[in-house]
C-alpha cells in the first residue's frame, strides 16, 4: 500500500494552474450534473497519468466557476439516498467551455512550437 | 454584476456558505469512506484514507473562503505589485511623473483645504452644525448682507420652519477691555450676540453659564482668552470688566475651542440687550424634518411681508434668504468662486502633468507590445490587460496623491508666511480631515481613470500575431494620441503663462507703478468711536486726536480720513451731478471719503486746481467738496470745475428718500488708484470735509483713521496707540498698520492669483517641453530606420533634421493656437472683473508665442540631432 503510494506520487502530473477549471467544465459538459465526489472519481478515471489531485482542491475551483455564473450547485439526493450538492453547467458555462478550450488549444500550440522549434 | 453581488453576500454572511461547505464536505467524506470500505478497508482506515484523499477539511475550507471573496483583491494586488515593479525599473520616469502629479494634486488639495475649512468644516464647539443656517438680506451675487436688527426681531417672532433664530454682529469689533477703571484698556475682539446665541449653537460653558434671556451688559469669555490674558482667574466670574468704559458682568467662560462662528476669533461675547442695535447677521437651527429650501422659502416670504408692513416699495426692499451655515457666512459664494477659479488654474497644471504621464505610458506600452501580445496570446482577457495598465497608472497617481497631500501640508504654512500681515488673527484651521483625504484620493483616482483609460485601451488593442511575428513597426494610432496629449499640454501651459502675465499686469497697474499718492512712510491707525460707551461729541475727540498726533516729534504731517487708501476705494454714500438744477444732468456714483485738512498733502496727492479744505470750512459755513480729476472731467468736460455747484444725493436709509444737498467745488485733486482697479480707469472721487460731515448724515465719522507721514524711519503705530490711550484710557486702536501693508492686504487676491499662475505656468512650461521632447524622441525612435535609409540614400542632414523638426513645430503651432484662443476667451471673462484691462494684450500674446516656439525648437532639436548623428549607420544593421 505504502509502496504503491510512493510510486504514484512520482508519476503524478502537477496540474497546470488554471487547467482544473477547464477539466471540471468539460466533465460537466459531457457527463451532466455531478457532485464533487463523482467529479473527483471521474477525473481520476479519465486521466492517463494519475493526476496529482487532492480532492479538496476541487472546491475552490467549484466556487470560482459558480461565481462566474458558469456552473450552478443544487442540493439533491444521491442514489444511496444521501444529500449531495450537484453541479450542473449553466448556459454561460456552455459558452465558456468553448472559449476556454480554444484558449488552451492556442496555448498548447504555442508551447508545442516552443518545445519543437530549434532553441 | 452577479458575481459582485455574490461576493458582497459572501463577505457579509461568512457563516452560511461555510456551513454549506461543511455539509458538502461531510457528504464527500462519507462517499469516499464508503468506497474505501467497499474495497475492503476497515471503517477506521477508510475514514483516515478518505480524509487523506480530500486533503484536510480545514485547508479546503480556507481555500474555499479565499476563492469566494478575495480573488479580485488578489488580482488587484498582483497588478499593483507588477505596476510597482515596472515603476521601480524606470526611476527617473517614476520620480518626474509622481512629482508632477504631486504638484497638480498638492496645489488642488491645498486650495481645497482652505475652502474646506471655510465652507464645510464646522467651527469647534458647535453642536450639529449641519442643521444650522445663516440668514441675511439677499445680495445680487448670491451672497448675504446683514439685515436690520428690527427685521431680525420680527422674523424671529414669526418664523415657524426653524427651531430658533439668533443674531450676531457682522464682525467682532475691536474694543478696549480693562479689569478696572483705574488701568488702561487693552484691545480685544468683542462680538455682540443675542442672548440665545450659545443655546442655539449648542455651545456649553466651561465655567459659569452662557447667556440667559434678559441678560444685559453681560459678557461670556473665550476660554483661550480667559486662560491666556486673565490667567484662568476664577474670580473674574460674576465680577465686572470695563469694556469701552462700560461695566460688564462676566457670566461665564465658553467651552475650550469655541472661537465664534466666523473666521475671526472673538475674545469675548457681549449680550445684545432687548433694545438691540445696528445691522446683524441672523442664524437659525432647522427643524429635523424641514429641508433648507423650505425654510429659505418661508424666510424669503416673511421678509417680503415685513417689508410690505413697513410700506417699503417691493423693488426697493431687500429680500431675505438663507444659506447653509459655514465659517464663510454670507460670503459662501465668494469663497466658492475664488477657490473654484484657483482650482481651475492649478488643474491646468494637473492636466498637463497627467498628459505627460499618459504620453509616456503610451510610449512604454509600445515598447511592451511584445509582452502584452504574448499575454494576450496566452489568453489574458483584454479586460484584464486594460485593468493591469490602469492599475499601473493608479499606482503612480496614488503615489502622486500622497506626495501631493504632503506637499499641501508644506505649501500652506509657507503661503501663510508670504501673505501680508493680517490686522487680526484669523481662525482657519488647515488640518487634514476626512474631507481633504477623500478629496485628494478621489482626485488621484479620477485623473488615473481619465488619463489611464484611453492609453490602456489603445495599448491593449494589439494584433497578437502581427507583433509577435515581426516586432512593432506601426504604432501610428498611439503616436497620434500621444501628439494630442502634447498639444493639450502646450495649450494648458500657454493659457497659464498668459493668465500669469494678466494678473501681474493687474498688480502693477493697481498701484505698484503710480497709485497717485506716496505709499512709503505713511502709517495708519483706525479708531472706532462707534462702539458703545464713548461720548457723543466725536468731533471734539477727533480734533484732540489729530492735534496730539501732529505734535508728536516723529510725525511730519498727519490728517484723518474715513477710508484711507488700500482695502476700500472710498465708500458708497450716494450720487452726484453737475449744476444746481435737478434733472438737468446725469448722476454719477463716485467713491466718497470724509477727510480732515492736510489729507492730500500727507498722502502726496497733488492739488491740481483750487484749494484744500481749511479750518474756515465748518458746519456753519457753506458746504464745499473737493473732487478728483476724473470726476471733474466727467461732470464739467472741458471746463474749470472750481466754483461750480454740485448736487449731492445722499442715501441715509430714510424711507422718504435720499437727502438732497448743494455743494460748491473748492478743489480738484489727482486721481488715486490703490485697489484692484486698473490703469486709466481711476474711480471718480468726492471728498467732504470732516468738519462739515454731519451735513451729509450722521454716523459717517464713527470710525476714522489717522493718516500720518513719518519724519524718521520708525513706525508710528506704537506711538499712536500710546497717544490715543493718553487721551482716553478706554480707547484702543481698532487697527494699526503701515499704508503699504494695508494696500498689499487689499491686493491679496490678485497677488495669490498672479503667484499661483506664475508658479504653475513655469511648471507647465517645463512639463510641455518634456512632452515635446518625449514625443519627438519617440517618433525619431520609430522612424530610425527610415531616416537612416534616407541618409544612406544621400539625403542631406539638414533635410532630415527639418523633417523631424517639422513634426515638433506642428504640435507647438496647434497647441499655441488652441492655448491663445482659450486665453483670449479667458481674457474676455477676466476683463469684466478687472475693467479697463484689455482682454488681448498684444505684447503678452507675442511674447508667449515666441517663448513656446523657442521651447518647442529646443526640445525637439536634441532628439532630432541624435537621429542624424553619427550612429545612424548602426540602425541600418539592427534587426
XYZ file of C-alpha atoms in Angstrom, chain B residues 257-698:
442
model
C -12.046 75.572 21.449
C -15.077 77.693 20.679
C -13.833 80.840 18.915
C -17.016 82.094 17.279
C -18.784 81.324 14.051
C -16.651 83.264 11.590
C -13.003 83.408 10.631
C -12.034 85.897 13.339
C -11.640 84.640 16.879
C -13.593 86.625 19.447
C -12.058 87.209 22.861
C -15.431 87.797 24.417
C -19.099 87.910 23.548
C -21.419 90.673 24.681
C -25.159 90.243 25.040
C -27.247 92.401 22.735
C -29.891 93.801 25.049
C -33.544 93.924 24.091
C -33.009 97.409 22.647
C -30.784 95.766 20.019
C -28.893 97.786 17.521
C -27.421 98.154 14.086
C -27.090 95.558 11.413
C -26.845 91.898 12.288
C -26.401 88.553 10.628
C -29.032 86.051 11.678
C -28.722 82.313 12.034
C -31.103 79.513 12.860
C -31.314 75.831 13.616
C -33.533 73.875 11.239
C -36.220 71.525 12.452
C -35.071 67.974 11.709
C -37.879 67.362 9.207
C -37.604 70.689 7.339
C -35.080 70.960 4.471
C -33.119 74.162 3.918
C -35.038 75.082 0.746
C -38.388 75.057 2.580
C -37.031 77.182 5.436
C -35.413 79.591 2.935
C -38.718 79.957 1.093
C -40.577 80.776 4.310
C -37.883 83.244 5.362
C -37.988 84.990 1.967
C -41.790 85.227 2.134
C -41.627 86.593 5.688
C -39.016 89.127 4.602
C -41.355 90.354 1.851
C -44.234 90.553 4.317
C -42.137 92.553 6.804
C -41.140 94.983 4.040
C -44.804 95.333 2.956
C -45.900 96.049 6.519
C -43.323 98.839 6.726
C -44.511 100.324 3.446
C -41.256 99.753 1.582
C -41.765 99.534 -2.182
C -41.202 95.917 -3.363
C -38.423 96.859 -5.788
C -36.531 98.713 -3.052
C -36.938 96.042 -0.400
C -34.073 93.677 0.240
C -35.323 90.106 0.082
C -34.240 87.770 2.862
C -32.514 84.497 2.088
C -30.922 81.573 3.957
C -27.730 79.655 3.177
C -26.080 76.649 4.792
C -24.037 77.620 7.843
C -20.266 77.856 7.434
C -17.328 79.977 8.537
C -17.725 81.924 5.293
C -21.189 83.063 6.461
C -22.932 85.111 3.799
C -19.846 85.123 1.592
C -20.040 81.462 0.733
C -20.375 82.208 -2.965
C -17.282 84.434 -2.944
C -15.218 81.636 -1.377
C -16.652 79.062 -3.779
C -15.958 81.341 -6.749
C -12.405 82.183 -5.761
C -11.491 78.645 -4.753
C -13.127 77.354 -7.926
C -11.141 79.778 -10.085
C -7.891 78.792 -8.344
C -8.677 75.117 -8.742
C -9.333 75.544 -12.448
C -5.944 77.250 -12.744
C -3.990 74.597 -10.888
C -5.963 71.867 -12.617
C -4.435 73.085 -15.862
C -1.081 72.014 -14.467
C -2.538 68.763 -13.238
C -3.924 68.140 -16.718
C -0.528 68.944 -18.243
C 1.179 66.593 -15.789
C -1.316 63.839 -16.491
C -0.965 64.301 -20.246
C 2.769 63.923 -19.800
C 2.441 60.746 -17.762
C -0.192 59.279 -20.079
C 2.027 60.078 -23.053
C 4.999 58.291 -21.538
C 2.763 55.368 -20.573
C 1.668 55.090 -24.193
C 5.240 55.047 -25.381
C 6.163 52.406 -22.878
C 3.126 50.379 -23.870
C 4.562 50.323 -27.382
C 7.837 49.121 -26.034
C 5.919 46.488 -24.128
C 3.849 45.479 -27.150
C 5.592 42.120 -27.227
C 4.897 41.418 -23.586
C 1.305 42.473 -23.957
C 0.665 40.432 -27.077
C 2.300 37.407 -25.512
C -0.036 37.732 -22.555
C -2.956 38.160 -24.941
C -1.867 35.037 -26.822
C -1.662 33.159 -23.555
C -5.284 34.018 -23.029
C -5.224 37.058 -20.821
C -8.543 38.767 -21.497
C -8.497 42.295 -22.827
C -10.307 43.447 -19.723
C -7.550 42.018 -17.580
C -4.914 43.822 -19.685
C -6.735 47.132 -19.502
C -7.083 46.644 -15.781
C -3.396 45.970 -15.467
C -2.364 49.082 -17.384
C -4.894 51.122 -15.437
C -3.533 49.771 -12.169
C -0.110 50.963 -13.156
C -1.461 54.467 -13.713
C -3.372 54.172 -10.477
C -0.265 53.248 -8.503
C 1.504 56.254 -9.984
C -1.395 58.593 -9.251
C -1.712 57.333 -5.695
C 1.979 57.965 -5.105
C 1.433 61.403 -6.624
C -1.633 61.909 -4.458
C 0.148 61.011 -1.239
C 3.086 63.216 -2.136
C 0.558 65.922 -3.024
C -1.060 65.688 0.385
C 2.339 66.083 1.993
C 3.157 68.940 -0.356
C -0.073 70.731 0.554
C 0.894 70.488 4.209
C 4.216 72.151 3.458
C 2.936 74.739 0.997
C 0.041 76.072 3.081
C 2.025 77.288 6.103
C 4.658 78.642 3.726
C 1.981 80.531 1.797
C 0.686 81.991 5.053
C 4.142 83.440 5.707
C 4.205 85.118 2.301
C 0.822 86.776 2.792
C 0.866 90.372 4.062
C 0.378 90.724 7.832
C -3.249 90.445 8.829
C -4.698 93.113 11.115
C -6.254 90.474 13.370
C -5.715 86.786 13.866
C -7.998 84.527 11.901
C -9.211 81.019 12.632
C -8.952 78.899 9.515
C -7.668 75.535 10.742
C -5.698 73.989 7.894
C -5.878 70.406 9.013
C -6.290 67.248 7.002
C -9.655 65.794 7.849
C -11.599 63.053 6.095
C -12.947 65.536 3.561
C -9.467 66.613 2.486
C -8.350 62.979 2.345
C -11.378 61.997 0.312
C -10.808 64.932 -1.995
C -7.131 64.139 -2.605
C -7.735 60.440 -3.070
C -10.709 60.807 -5.378
C -8.807 63.399 -7.367
C -5.923 60.925 -7.751
C -8.275 58.107 -8.715
C -10.194 60.405 -11.037
C -7.153 61.529 -13.010
C -5.867 57.947 -13.086
C -9.094 56.802 -14.684
C -9.477 59.783 -17.043
C -5.897 59.708 -18.246
C -5.373 55.970 -17.855
C -8.340 54.541 -19.716
C -7.506 55.875 -23.159
C -3.861 54.750 -23.235
C -4.861 51.431 -21.656
C -7.499 50.787 -24.280
C -5.155 51.830 -27.061
C -2.278 49.725 -25.794
C -4.276 46.609 -25.093
C -5.613 46.561 -28.642
C -2.835 44.528 -30.140
C -2.818 42.275 -33.113
C -1.202 39.397 -31.314
C 0.144 37.577 -34.325
C 1.422 40.685 -36.077
C 3.523 41.937 -33.212
C 4.828 38.538 -32.240
C 5.895 37.769 -35.736
C 7.647 40.859 -36.863
C 8.009 43.261 -33.977
C 6.366 46.614 -33.511
C 6.547 48.789 -36.571
C 3.335 50.633 -36.894
C 2.048 52.472 -33.932
C 0.587 55.459 -35.666
C -2.622 55.456 -33.626
C -0.721 55.635 -30.396
C 1.584 58.282 -31.809
C -1.448 60.380 -32.743
C -2.877 60.055 -29.258
C 0.450 60.987 -27.768
C 0.651 64.045 -30.033
C -2.826 65.029 -28.909
C -1.629 64.853 -25.314
C 1.320 67.110 -26.119
C -0.916 69.602 -27.909
C -3.168 69.678 -24.865
C -0.177 70.240 -22.618
C 1.096 73.132 -24.700
C -2.381 74.685 -24.746
C -2.630 74.434 -20.943
C 0.782 75.994 -20.408
C 0.119 78.794 -22.901
C -3.086 79.614 -21.069
C -1.308 79.656 -17.703
C 1.519 81.843 -18.966
C -0.890 84.365 -20.488
C -3.008 84.401 -17.321
C 0.083 84.883 -15.162
C 1.089 87.950 -17.157
C -2.506 89.161 -16.978
C -2.505 89.119 -13.189
C 0.969 90.604 -12.990
C -0.321 93.473 -15.119
C -3.300 93.825 -12.806
C -0.951 94.060 -9.828
C 1.313 96.589 -11.489
C -1.493 98.788 -12.694
C -3.293 98.514 -9.405
C -0.819 100.733 -7.712
C 2.715 99.491 -7.911
C 3.788 101.991 -10.538
C 1.860 105.145 -9.808
C -1.073 104.879 -7.461
C -1.441 108.664 -7.446
C -0.080 109.064 -3.902
C 3.105 108.346 -1.983
C 2.765 104.992 -0.258
C 6.040 104.873 1.632
C 6.454 106.339 5.068
C 2.770 106.543 5.927
C 1.192 104.782 8.896
C -2.471 104.290 9.590
C -4.278 103.979 12.896
C -8.003 103.364 12.975
C -10.059 104.398 15.968
C -13.555 103.045 16.396
C -15.632 105.652 18.219
C -18.864 103.918 17.230
C -18.570 101.340 19.967
C -20.944 101.890 22.851
C -19.603 103.887 25.732
C -17.902 106.821 24.053
C -19.412 110.242 24.398
C -21.487 111.661 21.569
C -19.130 114.555 20.917
C -16.930 112.744 18.466
C -15.869 115.942 16.658
C -14.031 117.045 19.791
C -12.388 113.631 20.123
C -11.147 113.700 16.528
C -9.842 117.238 16.987
C -7.881 116.237 20.069
C -6.513 113.067 18.485
C -5.262 114.926 15.407
C -3.730 117.728 17.452
C -1.777 115.304 19.637
C -0.594 113.251 16.669
C 0.587 116.374 14.863
C 2.546 117.456 17.940
C 4.320 114.100 18.156
C 8.010 114.510 17.240
C 8.110 111.531 14.834
C 5.256 112.868 12.749
C 5.893 115.084 9.728
C 2.278 115.526 8.665
C -0.998 113.977 9.712
C -4.663 114.050 8.917
C -7.798 112.000 9.368
C -9.811 110.044 6.813
C -12.914 107.905 6.890
C -11.262 105.442 4.476
C -7.545 105.647 3.799
C -6.360 104.090 0.517
C -5.951 100.353 0.391
C -8.673 97.882 1.133
C -11.629 100.038 0.272
C -11.666 102.563 -2.520
C -13.935 105.099 -0.880
C -17.372 104.260 0.437
C -20.710 104.407 -1.312
C -22.747 107.274 0.080
C -24.846 108.404 -2.859
C -24.827 110.106 -6.242
C -23.620 113.473 -7.528
C -24.434 115.638 -10.547
C -23.231 118.916 -12.037
C -25.227 122.139 -11.542
C -27.855 123.120 -9.021
C -30.962 122.384 -11.138
C -32.456 118.894 -10.536
C -32.806 116.642 -13.561
C -30.666 118.706 -15.905
C -27.558 116.494 -15.911
C -26.701 112.810 -15.398
C -25.977 111.486 -11.927
C -22.645 109.805 -11.111
C -21.936 107.323 -8.331
C -18.458 108.245 -7.087
C -16.380 106.865 -4.250
C -16.820 109.067 -1.160
C -14.451 109.951 1.598
C -14.536 112.203 4.625
C -11.142 113.809 5.305
C -9.670 116.458 7.511
C -7.450 119.321 6.385
C -3.991 118.349 5.157
C -5.053 114.893 3.943
C -3.871 115.473 0.363
C -0.544 116.911 1.473
C 0.038 113.987 3.869
C -0.503 111.416 1.147
C 1.172 113.484 -1.568
C -1.963 113.708 -3.683
C -1.440 116.796 -5.888
C -3.948 119.634 -5.698
C -4.462 120.451 -9.396
C -6.765 123.448 -9.001
C -8.406 125.423 -6.221
C -7.602 124.647 -2.603
C -7.640 122.015 0.146
C -10.191 122.130 2.958
C -9.425 124.842 5.504
C -10.236 125.490 9.110
C -12.770 128.007 7.862
C -14.852 125.218 6.319
C -17.073 124.472 9.308
C -20.516 123.127 9.963
C -21.753 126.704 9.871
C -20.135 127.718 6.546
C -21.456 126.760 3.056
C -20.917 123.117 2.072
C -17.798 122.583 -0.071
C -16.367 119.491 -1.744
C -13.061 118.507 -3.327
C -13.349 116.272 -6.414
C -10.880 114.041 -8.190
C -9.611 114.886 -11.655
C -11.694 112.145 -13.271
C -14.907 113.288 -11.604
C -14.233 116.915 -12.579
C -13.736 115.821 -16.190
C -16.900 113.759 -16.164
C -19.095 116.464 -14.633
C -17.648 119.521 -16.359
C -15.909 118.304 -19.513
C -13.600 120.965 -20.925
C -14.447 123.499 -18.224
C -12.973 124.556 -14.918
C -14.661 122.806 -12.038
C -13.685 125.264 -9.322
C -16.623 127.251 -8.003
C -19.172 125.071 -9.803
C -22.258 123.983 -7.904
C -22.732 120.226 -7.430
C -25.880 118.350 -6.418
C -25.405 115.589 -3.825
C -27.958 112.863 -3.336
C -27.077 111.052 -0.109
C -28.648 107.727 0.840
C -29.496 107.868 4.535
C -31.749 104.863 4.922
C -34.706 107.212 5.460
C -37.732 105.676 3.661
C -38.726 109.126 2.398
C -35.768 109.073 0.033
C -32.250 110.390 -0.220
C -31.033 113.615 1.301
C -30.511 116.299 -1.398
C -27.815 118.961 -0.915
C -25.954 121.547 -2.999
C -22.216 121.958 -2.559
C -19.562 124.095 -4.209
C -16.428 122.586 -5.700
C -13.468 124.158 -3.975
C -10.623 121.976 -5.225
C -9.615 119.390 -7.820
C -7.057 116.753 -6.802
C -5.203 113.993 -8.617
C -6.740 110.561 -9.144
C -5.767 107.688 -6.878
C -5.631 104.038 -7.839
C -4.878 101.775 -4.980
C -7.017 98.687 -5.022
C -7.995 96.305 -7.752
C -8.826 98.941 -10.297
C -6.660 99.370 -13.279
C -4.820 101.999 -15.276
C -6.711 104.834 -16.918
C -9.814 103.849 -15.017
C -9.418 105.619 -11.700
C -12.656 105.824 -9.754
C -14.318 109.235 -9.668
C -13.936 110.556 -6.143
C -15.615 113.152 -3.985
C -14.165 114.351 -0.668
C -16.154 116.007 2.113
C -14.555 117.929 4.984
C -14.680 116.242 8.383
C -15.927 119.459 9.945
C -18.911 119.507 7.574
C -19.563 115.767 7.521
C -22.553 115.955 9.873
C -24.365 117.633 6.994
C -24.294 114.504 4.868
C -25.613 112.247 7.546
C -24.822 111.021 10.973
